[in-house]
Short mmCIF file of C-alpha atoms and ligand atoms in Angstrom, two decimals:
data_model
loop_
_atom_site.label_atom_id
_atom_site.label_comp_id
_atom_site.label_asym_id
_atom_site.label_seq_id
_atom_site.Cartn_x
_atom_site.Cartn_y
_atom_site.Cartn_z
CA UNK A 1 0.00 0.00 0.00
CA UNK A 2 1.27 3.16 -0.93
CA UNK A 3 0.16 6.68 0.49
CA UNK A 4 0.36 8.56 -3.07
CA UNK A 5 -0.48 7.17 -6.27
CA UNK A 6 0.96 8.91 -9.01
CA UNK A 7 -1.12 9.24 -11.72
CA UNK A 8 0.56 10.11 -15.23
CA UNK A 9 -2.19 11.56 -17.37
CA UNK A 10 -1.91 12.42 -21.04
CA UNK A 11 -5.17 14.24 -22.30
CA UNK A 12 -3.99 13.61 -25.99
CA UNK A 13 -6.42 15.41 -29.13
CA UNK A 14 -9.98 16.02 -30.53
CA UNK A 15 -12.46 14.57 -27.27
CA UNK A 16 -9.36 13.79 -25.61
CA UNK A 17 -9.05 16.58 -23.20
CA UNK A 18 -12.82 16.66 -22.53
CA UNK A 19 -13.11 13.15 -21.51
CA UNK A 20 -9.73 13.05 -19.77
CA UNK A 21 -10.61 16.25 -17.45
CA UNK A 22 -14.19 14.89 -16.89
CA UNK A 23 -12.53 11.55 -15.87
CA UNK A 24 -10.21 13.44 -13.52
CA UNK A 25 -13.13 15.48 -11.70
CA UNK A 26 -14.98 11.87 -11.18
CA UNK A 27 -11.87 10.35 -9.63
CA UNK A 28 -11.43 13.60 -7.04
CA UNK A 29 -14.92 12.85 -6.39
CA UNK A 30 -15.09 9.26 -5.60
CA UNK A 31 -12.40 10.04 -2.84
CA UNK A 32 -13.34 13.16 -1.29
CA UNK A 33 -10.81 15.35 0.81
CA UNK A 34 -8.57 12.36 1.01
CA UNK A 35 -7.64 11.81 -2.41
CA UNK A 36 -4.57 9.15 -2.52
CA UNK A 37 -3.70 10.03 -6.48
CA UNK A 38 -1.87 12.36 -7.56
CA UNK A 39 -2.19 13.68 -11.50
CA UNK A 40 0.57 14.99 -13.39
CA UNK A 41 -0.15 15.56 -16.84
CA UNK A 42 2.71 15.67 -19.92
CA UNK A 43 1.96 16.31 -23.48
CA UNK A 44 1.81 13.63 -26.60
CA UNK A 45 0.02 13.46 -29.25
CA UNK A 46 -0.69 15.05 -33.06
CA UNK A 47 -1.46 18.48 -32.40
CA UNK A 48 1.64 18.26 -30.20
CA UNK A 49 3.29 16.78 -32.88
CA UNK A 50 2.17 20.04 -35.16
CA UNK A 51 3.38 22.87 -32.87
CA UNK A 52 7.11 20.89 -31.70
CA UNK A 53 7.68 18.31 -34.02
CA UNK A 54 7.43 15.33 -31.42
CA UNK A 55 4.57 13.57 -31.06
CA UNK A 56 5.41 11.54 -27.32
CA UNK A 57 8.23 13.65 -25.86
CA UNK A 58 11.48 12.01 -24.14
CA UNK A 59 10.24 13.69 -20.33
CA UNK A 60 6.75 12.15 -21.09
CA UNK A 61 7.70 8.68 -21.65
CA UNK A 62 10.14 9.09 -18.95
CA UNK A 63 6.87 10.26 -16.57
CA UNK A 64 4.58 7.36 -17.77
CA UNK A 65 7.58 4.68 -16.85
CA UNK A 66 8.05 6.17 -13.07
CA UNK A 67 4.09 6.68 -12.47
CA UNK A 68 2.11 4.15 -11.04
CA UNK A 69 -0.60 4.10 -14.08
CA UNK A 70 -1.03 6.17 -16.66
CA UNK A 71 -4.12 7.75 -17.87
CA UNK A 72 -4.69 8.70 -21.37
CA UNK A 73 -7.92 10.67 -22.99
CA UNK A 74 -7.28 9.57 -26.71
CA UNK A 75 -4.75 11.03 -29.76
CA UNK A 76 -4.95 11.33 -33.39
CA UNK A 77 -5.90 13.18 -35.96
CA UNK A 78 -6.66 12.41 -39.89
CA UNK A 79 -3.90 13.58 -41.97
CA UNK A 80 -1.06 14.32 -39.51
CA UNK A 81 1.37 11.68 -40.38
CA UNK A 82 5.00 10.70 -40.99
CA UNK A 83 6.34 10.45 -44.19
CA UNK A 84 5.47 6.70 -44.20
CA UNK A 85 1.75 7.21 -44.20
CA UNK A 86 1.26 6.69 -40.52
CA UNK A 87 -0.36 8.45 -37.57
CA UNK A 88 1.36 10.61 -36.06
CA UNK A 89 -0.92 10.43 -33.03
CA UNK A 90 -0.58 6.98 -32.62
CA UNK A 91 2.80 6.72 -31.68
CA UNK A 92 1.93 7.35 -27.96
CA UNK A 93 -0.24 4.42 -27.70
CA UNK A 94 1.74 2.01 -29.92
CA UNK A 95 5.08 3.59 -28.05
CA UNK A 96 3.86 2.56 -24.84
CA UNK A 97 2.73 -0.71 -25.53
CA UNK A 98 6.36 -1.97 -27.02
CA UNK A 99 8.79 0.13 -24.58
CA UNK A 100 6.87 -0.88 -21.29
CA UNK A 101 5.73 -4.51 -22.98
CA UNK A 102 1.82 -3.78 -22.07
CA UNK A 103 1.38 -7.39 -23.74
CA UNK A 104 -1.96 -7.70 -22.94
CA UNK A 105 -5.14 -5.59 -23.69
CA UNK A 106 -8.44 -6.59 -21.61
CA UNK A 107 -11.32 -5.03 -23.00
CA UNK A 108 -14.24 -5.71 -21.32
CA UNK A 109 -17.78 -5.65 -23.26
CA UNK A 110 -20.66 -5.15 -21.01
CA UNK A 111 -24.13 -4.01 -22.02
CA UNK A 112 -25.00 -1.90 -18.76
CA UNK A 113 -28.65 -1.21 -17.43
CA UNK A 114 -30.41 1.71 -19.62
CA UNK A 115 -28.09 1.47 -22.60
CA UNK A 116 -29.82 -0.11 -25.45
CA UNK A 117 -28.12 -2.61 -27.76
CA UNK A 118 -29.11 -2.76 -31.29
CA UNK A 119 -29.30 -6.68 -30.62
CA UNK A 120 -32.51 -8.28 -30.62
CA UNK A 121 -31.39 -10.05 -27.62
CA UNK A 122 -29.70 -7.41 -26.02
CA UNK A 123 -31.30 -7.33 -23.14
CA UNK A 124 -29.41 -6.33 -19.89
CA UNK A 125 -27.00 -8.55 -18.53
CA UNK A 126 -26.93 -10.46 -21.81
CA UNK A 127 -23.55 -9.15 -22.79
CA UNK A 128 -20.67 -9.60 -20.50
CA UNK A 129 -17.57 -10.68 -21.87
CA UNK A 130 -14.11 -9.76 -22.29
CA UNK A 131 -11.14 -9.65 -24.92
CA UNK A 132 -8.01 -10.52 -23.86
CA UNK A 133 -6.20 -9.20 -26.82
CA UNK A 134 -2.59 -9.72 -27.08
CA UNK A 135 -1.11 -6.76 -27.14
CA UNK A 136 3.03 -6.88 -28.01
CA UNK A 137 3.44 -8.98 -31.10
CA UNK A 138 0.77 -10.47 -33.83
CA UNK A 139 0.65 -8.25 -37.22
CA UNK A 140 0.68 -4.76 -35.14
CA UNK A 141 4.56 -5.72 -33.82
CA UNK A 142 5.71 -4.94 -37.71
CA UNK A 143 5.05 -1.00 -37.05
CA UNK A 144 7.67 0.65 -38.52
CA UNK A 145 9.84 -2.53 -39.00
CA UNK A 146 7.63 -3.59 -41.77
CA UNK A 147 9.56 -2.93 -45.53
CA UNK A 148 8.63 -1.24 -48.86
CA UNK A 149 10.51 -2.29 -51.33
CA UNK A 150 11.14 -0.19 -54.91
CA UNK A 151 7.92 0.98 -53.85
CA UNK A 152 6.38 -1.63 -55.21
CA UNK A 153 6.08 -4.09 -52.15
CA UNK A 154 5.58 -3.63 -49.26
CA UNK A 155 5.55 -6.44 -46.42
CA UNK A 156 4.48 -6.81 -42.38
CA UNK A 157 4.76 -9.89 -41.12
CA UNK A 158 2.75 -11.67 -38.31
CA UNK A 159 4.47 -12.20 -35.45
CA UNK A 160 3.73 -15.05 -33.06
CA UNK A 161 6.33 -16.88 -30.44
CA UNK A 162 5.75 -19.18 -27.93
CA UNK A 163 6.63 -16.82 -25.04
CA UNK A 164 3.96 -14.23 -26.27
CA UNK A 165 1.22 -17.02 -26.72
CA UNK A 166 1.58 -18.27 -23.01
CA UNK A 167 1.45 -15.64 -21.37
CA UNK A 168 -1.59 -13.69 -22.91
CA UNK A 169 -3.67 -17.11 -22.85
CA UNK A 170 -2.47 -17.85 -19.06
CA UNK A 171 -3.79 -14.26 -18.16
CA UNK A 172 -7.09 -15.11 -19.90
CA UNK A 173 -7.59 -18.42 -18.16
CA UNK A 174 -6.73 -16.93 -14.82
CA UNK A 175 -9.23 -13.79 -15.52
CA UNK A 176 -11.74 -16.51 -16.17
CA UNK A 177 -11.00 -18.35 -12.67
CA UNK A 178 -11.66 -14.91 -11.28
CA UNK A 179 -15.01 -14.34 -13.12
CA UNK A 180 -18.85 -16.20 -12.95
CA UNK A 181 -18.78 -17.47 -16.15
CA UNK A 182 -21.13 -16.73 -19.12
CA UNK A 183 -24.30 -15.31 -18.94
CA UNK A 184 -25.88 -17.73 -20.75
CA UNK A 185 -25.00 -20.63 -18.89
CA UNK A 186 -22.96 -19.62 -15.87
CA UNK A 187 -20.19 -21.38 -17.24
CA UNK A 188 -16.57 -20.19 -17.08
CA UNK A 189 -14.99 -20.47 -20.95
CA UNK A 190 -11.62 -19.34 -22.56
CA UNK A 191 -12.70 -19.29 -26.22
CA UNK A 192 -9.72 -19.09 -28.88
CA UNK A 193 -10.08 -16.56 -31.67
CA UNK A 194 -7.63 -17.01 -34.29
CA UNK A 195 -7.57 -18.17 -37.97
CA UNK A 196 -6.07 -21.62 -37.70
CA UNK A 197 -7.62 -23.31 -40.76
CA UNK A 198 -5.45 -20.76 -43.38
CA UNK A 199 -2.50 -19.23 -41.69
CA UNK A 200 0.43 -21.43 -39.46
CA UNK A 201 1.00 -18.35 -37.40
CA UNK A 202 -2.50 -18.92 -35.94
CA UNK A 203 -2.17 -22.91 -35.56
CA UNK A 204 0.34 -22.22 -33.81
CA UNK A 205 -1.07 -19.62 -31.37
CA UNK A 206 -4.23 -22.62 -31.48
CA UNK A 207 -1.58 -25.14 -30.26
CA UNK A 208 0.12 -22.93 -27.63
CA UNK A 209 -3.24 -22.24 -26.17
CA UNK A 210 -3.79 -26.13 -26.24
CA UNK A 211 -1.26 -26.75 -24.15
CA UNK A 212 -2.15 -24.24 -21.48
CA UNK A 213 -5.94 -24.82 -21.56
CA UNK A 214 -5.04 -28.36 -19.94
CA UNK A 215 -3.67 -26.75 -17.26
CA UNK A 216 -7.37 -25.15 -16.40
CA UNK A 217 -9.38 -28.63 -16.23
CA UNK A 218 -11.67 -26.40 -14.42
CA UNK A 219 -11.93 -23.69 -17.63
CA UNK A 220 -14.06 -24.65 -20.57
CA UNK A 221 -11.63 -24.09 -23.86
CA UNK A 222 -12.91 -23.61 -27.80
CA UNK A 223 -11.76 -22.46 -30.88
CA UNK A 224 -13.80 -20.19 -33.29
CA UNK A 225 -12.42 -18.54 -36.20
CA UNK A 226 -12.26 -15.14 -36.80
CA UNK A 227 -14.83 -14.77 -39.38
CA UNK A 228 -16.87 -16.87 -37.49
CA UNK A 229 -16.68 -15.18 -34.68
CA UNK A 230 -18.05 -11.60 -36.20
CA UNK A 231 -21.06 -13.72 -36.56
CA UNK A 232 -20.98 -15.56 -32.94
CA UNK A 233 -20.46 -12.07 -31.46
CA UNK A 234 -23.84 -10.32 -32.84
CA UNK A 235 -26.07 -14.07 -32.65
CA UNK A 236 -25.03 -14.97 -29.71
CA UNK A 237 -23.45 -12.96 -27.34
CA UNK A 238 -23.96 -14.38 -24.04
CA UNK A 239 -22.36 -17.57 -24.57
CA UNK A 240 -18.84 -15.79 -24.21
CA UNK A 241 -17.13 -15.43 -21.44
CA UNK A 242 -13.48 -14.82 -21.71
CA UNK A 243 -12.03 -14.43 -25.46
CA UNK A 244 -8.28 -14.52 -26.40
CA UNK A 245 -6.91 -13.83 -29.62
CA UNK A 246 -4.20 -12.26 -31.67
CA UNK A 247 -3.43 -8.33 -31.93
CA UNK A 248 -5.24 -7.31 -35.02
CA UNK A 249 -7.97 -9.50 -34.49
CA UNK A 250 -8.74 -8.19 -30.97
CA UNK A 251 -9.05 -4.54 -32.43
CA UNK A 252 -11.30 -5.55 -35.02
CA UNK A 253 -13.64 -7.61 -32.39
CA UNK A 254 -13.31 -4.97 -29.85
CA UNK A 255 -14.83 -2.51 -32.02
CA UNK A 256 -17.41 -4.98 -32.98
CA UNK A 257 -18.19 -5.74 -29.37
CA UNK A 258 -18.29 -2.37 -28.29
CA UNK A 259 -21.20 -2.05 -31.37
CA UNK A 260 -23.55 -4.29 -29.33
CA UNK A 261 -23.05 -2.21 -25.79
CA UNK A 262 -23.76 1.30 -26.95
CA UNK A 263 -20.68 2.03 -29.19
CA UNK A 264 -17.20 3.00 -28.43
CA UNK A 265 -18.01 5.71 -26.51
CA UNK A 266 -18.87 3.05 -23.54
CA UNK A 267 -15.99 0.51 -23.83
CA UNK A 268 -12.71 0.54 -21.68
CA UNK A 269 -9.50 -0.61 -21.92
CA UNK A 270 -6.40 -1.67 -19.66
CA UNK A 271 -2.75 -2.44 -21.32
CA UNK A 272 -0.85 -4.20 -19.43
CA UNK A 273 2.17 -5.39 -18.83
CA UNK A 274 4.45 -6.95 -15.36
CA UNK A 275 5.04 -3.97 -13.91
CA UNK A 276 2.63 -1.22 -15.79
CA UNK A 277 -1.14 -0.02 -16.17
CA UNK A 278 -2.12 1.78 -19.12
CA UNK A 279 -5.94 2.83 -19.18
CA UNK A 280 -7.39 4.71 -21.49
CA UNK A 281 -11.42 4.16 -23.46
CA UNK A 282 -11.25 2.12 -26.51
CA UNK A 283 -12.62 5.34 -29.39
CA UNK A 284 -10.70 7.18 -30.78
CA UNK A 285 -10.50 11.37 -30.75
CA UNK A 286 -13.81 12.05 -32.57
CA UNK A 287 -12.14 15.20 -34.12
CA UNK A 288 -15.77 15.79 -36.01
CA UNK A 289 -16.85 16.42 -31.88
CA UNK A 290 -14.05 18.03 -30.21
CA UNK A 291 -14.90 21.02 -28.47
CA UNK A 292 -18.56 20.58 -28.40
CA UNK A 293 -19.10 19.48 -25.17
CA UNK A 294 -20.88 16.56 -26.49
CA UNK A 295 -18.73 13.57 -25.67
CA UNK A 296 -19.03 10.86 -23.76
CA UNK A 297 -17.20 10.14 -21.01
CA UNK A 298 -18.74 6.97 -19.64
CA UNK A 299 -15.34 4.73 -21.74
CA UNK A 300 -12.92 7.00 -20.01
CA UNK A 301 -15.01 7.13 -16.42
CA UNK A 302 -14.56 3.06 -16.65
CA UNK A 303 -11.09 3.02 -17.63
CA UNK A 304 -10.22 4.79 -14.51
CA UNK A 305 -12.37 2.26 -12.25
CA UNK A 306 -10.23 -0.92 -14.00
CA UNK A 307 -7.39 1.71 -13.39
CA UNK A 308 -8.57 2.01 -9.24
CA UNK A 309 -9.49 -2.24 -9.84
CA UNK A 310 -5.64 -2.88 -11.05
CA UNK A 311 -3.67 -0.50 -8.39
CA UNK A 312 -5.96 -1.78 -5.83
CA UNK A 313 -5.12 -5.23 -6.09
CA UNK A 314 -1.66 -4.89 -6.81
CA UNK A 315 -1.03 -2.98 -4.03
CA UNK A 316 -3.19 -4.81 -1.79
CA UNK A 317 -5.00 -0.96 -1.04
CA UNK A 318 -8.93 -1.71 -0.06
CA UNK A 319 -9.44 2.01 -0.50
CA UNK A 320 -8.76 1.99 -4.23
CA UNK A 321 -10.90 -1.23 -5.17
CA UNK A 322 -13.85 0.79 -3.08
CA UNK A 323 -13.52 3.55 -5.19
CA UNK A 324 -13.52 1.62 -8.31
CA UNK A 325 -16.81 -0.19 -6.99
CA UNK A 326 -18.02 3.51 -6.32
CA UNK A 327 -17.30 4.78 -9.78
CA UNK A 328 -19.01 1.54 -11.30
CA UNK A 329 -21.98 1.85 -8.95
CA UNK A 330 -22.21 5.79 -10.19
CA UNK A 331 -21.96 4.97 -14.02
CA UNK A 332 -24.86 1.87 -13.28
CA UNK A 333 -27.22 4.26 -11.42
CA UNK A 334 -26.58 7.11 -13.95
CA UNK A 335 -27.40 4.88 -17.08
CA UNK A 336 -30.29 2.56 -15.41
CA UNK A 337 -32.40 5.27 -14.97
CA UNK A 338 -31.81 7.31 -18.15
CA UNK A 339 -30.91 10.59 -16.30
CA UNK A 340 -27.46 10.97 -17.90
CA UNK A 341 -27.18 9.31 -21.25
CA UNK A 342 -24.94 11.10 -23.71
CA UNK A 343 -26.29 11.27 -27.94
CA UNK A 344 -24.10 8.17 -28.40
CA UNK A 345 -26.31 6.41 -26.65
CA UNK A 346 -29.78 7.94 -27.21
CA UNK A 347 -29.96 10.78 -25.08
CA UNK A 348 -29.29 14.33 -24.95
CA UNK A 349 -26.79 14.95 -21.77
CA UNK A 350 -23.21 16.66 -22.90
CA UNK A 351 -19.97 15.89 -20.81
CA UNK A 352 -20.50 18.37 -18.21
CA UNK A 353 -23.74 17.14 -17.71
CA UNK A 354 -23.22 13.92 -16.92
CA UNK A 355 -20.05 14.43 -15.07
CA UNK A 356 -22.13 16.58 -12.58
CA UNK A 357 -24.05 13.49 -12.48
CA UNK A 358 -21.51 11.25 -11.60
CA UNK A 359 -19.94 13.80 -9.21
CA UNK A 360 -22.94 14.53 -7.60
CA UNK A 361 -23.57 10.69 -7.22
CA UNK A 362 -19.96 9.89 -5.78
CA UNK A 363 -20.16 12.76 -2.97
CA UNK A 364 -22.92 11.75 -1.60
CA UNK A 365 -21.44 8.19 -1.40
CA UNK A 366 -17.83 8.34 -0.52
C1 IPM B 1 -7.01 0.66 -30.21
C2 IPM B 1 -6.69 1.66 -31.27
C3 IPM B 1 -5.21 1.57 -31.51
C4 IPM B 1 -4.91 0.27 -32.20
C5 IPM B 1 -4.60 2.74 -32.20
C6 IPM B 1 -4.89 4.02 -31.48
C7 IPM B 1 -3.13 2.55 -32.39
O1 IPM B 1 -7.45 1.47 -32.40
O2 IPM B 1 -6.45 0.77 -29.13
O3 IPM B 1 -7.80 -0.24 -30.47
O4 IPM B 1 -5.01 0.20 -33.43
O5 IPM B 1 -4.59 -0.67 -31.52
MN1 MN B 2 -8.88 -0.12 -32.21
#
């Protein structure tokens, strides 16, 4: 247990800011007078990239390795690249994730009470699942080490090795242990998501997670392929439980998930590696938004309760897993009764709005 927690926060571009600061004001809620974080924010990001030239700055990435999480509101924006093509905003992210080895991604999917799915069967606690996307190698480890040649071909392989596979499919068969299973049948499930039938990179991951799933005779373990799975994942939702798959395949089902609980605006995500949390929602920067006071918080808000949920437990600090119960509870009560929904998600409440709400909530409860 530590006294001071210090937060490294990163606000980023386009909705970044808003839903960082609004994220910020619900965590100095949820604690009161007694608040054991403390934020520090540093500058990444495209429009930094515009004005200096650097888009994650040396004393930044030296801030996010010596905090105790890092917080991040989201970066990018369309046309501000490298010479290669690529996103200039990105490279915080995708920095973070190789120098600090953030290998794996959880991104849980949950339809919350008052938030409509566009499934027919979407009905609350239907949807409760999470990725466990690997999140150091796959096809997205060729970023910048991929090659053009004569510019006429140009290559990124898929990377997959043995010591990668384990451990991402060892984290999702613990996370299982620790959950109640599916909501269809209560039963707790690993399912593999890869493309086994075409490509040996994804037999391989297939085989690797083989060889651990006998180690979990308590675990239910399948395979679906990708393709498959697109399907699986709008039919029949509540049969999953845990999912594990390769990089690129996680972000594409992530998004897809996040479809059938509202949209992006509403899904979270935790990188994470040995010794580092990296939290941050799963959208992007909504540039088309920015500055209209119209975002939605809610992915951000959650991201910071799996940030409270991670710290907590790692430091063996009660005070921080209450708070992260508090924020939840908050977010549940301000959805379930339709008071603070943002346009996302069929209502008409803007940031400040439903930060107020939360706020409001979480000082009357802490
Ligand atoms: C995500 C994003 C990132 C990715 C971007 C920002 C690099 O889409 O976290 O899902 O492609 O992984
Ligand atoms: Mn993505």
């Amino acid at each position: 247990m530590k006294i001071t927690y210090e937060i490294c926060v990163v606000h980023g571009d386009g909705i970044g800011p808003e839903v960082g600061k609004a994220t910020l004001r619900v965590l100095e809620a949820a604690f009161g007078e007694s608040i054991p974080l403390r934020f520090k924010e540093y500058p990444a990001g495209a429009q930094h990239f515009l004005e200096t030239g650097e888009s994650f700055p040396k004393e930044t990435f030296e801030a996010c390795r010596a905090a105790d999480a890092i917080l991040h509101g989201a970066a990018g924006m369309p046309g501000v690249v490298h010479p290669d093509g690529t996103e200039a905003g990105l490279d915080f992210t995708l920095t973070l994730r190789s120098k600090l080895d953030l290998y794996v991604n959880v991104r849980p999917i949950k339809l919350l009470p008052g938030v409509r799915s566009p499934l027919r069967d979407g009905t609350p606690n239907s949807i409760d699942y999470v990725i466990v996307r690997e999140n150091s190698e796959g096809l997205y480890a060729a970023r910048g080490a991929g090659t053009l040649l004569r510019d006429e071909i140009a290559v990124d392989p898929l990377v997959q090795t043995r010591k990668g596979i384990e451990r991402i499919v060892r984290f999702a068969f613990d996370l299982a242990r620790s959950r109640n299973g599916a909501p269809h049948d209560g039963r707790r499930r690993v399912t593999c998501c890869d493309k086994a039938n075409v490509l040996r990179s994804y037999a391989f991951f297939r085989s690797v997670f083989d060889e651990v799933a006998v180690q979990y005779p308590d675990i239910e373990a399948e395979h679906v392929l990708i393709d498959a799975m697109t399907v699986h994942l709008i039919n029949r939702p509540s049969h999953y439980d845990v999912i594990v798959t390769e990089n690129m395949f996680g972000d594409i089902i992530s998004d897809l998930g996040a479809a059938t609980i509202g949209g992006m605006g509403m899904s979270p995500s935790a990188e994470l590696g040995d010794g580092y949390g990296f939290f941050q929602a799963s959208h992007g920067s909504a540039p088309d938004i920015a500055g209209k006071g119209i975002a939605n918080p809610y992915g951000t808000v959650l991201a910071a309760a799996l940030m409270l949920n991670w710290l907590g437990r790692r430091h063996a600090d009660p005070k921080l897993l209450q708070a992260a119960s508090r924020i939840e509870a908050a977010v549940n009560h301000a959805l379930a009764d339709r008071s603070a929904l943002s346009r996302d998600i069929g209502g008409t409440a803007g940031s400040e709005e439903i930060t107020r709400v939360l706020c409001a909530r979480l000082r009357e409860h802490n």
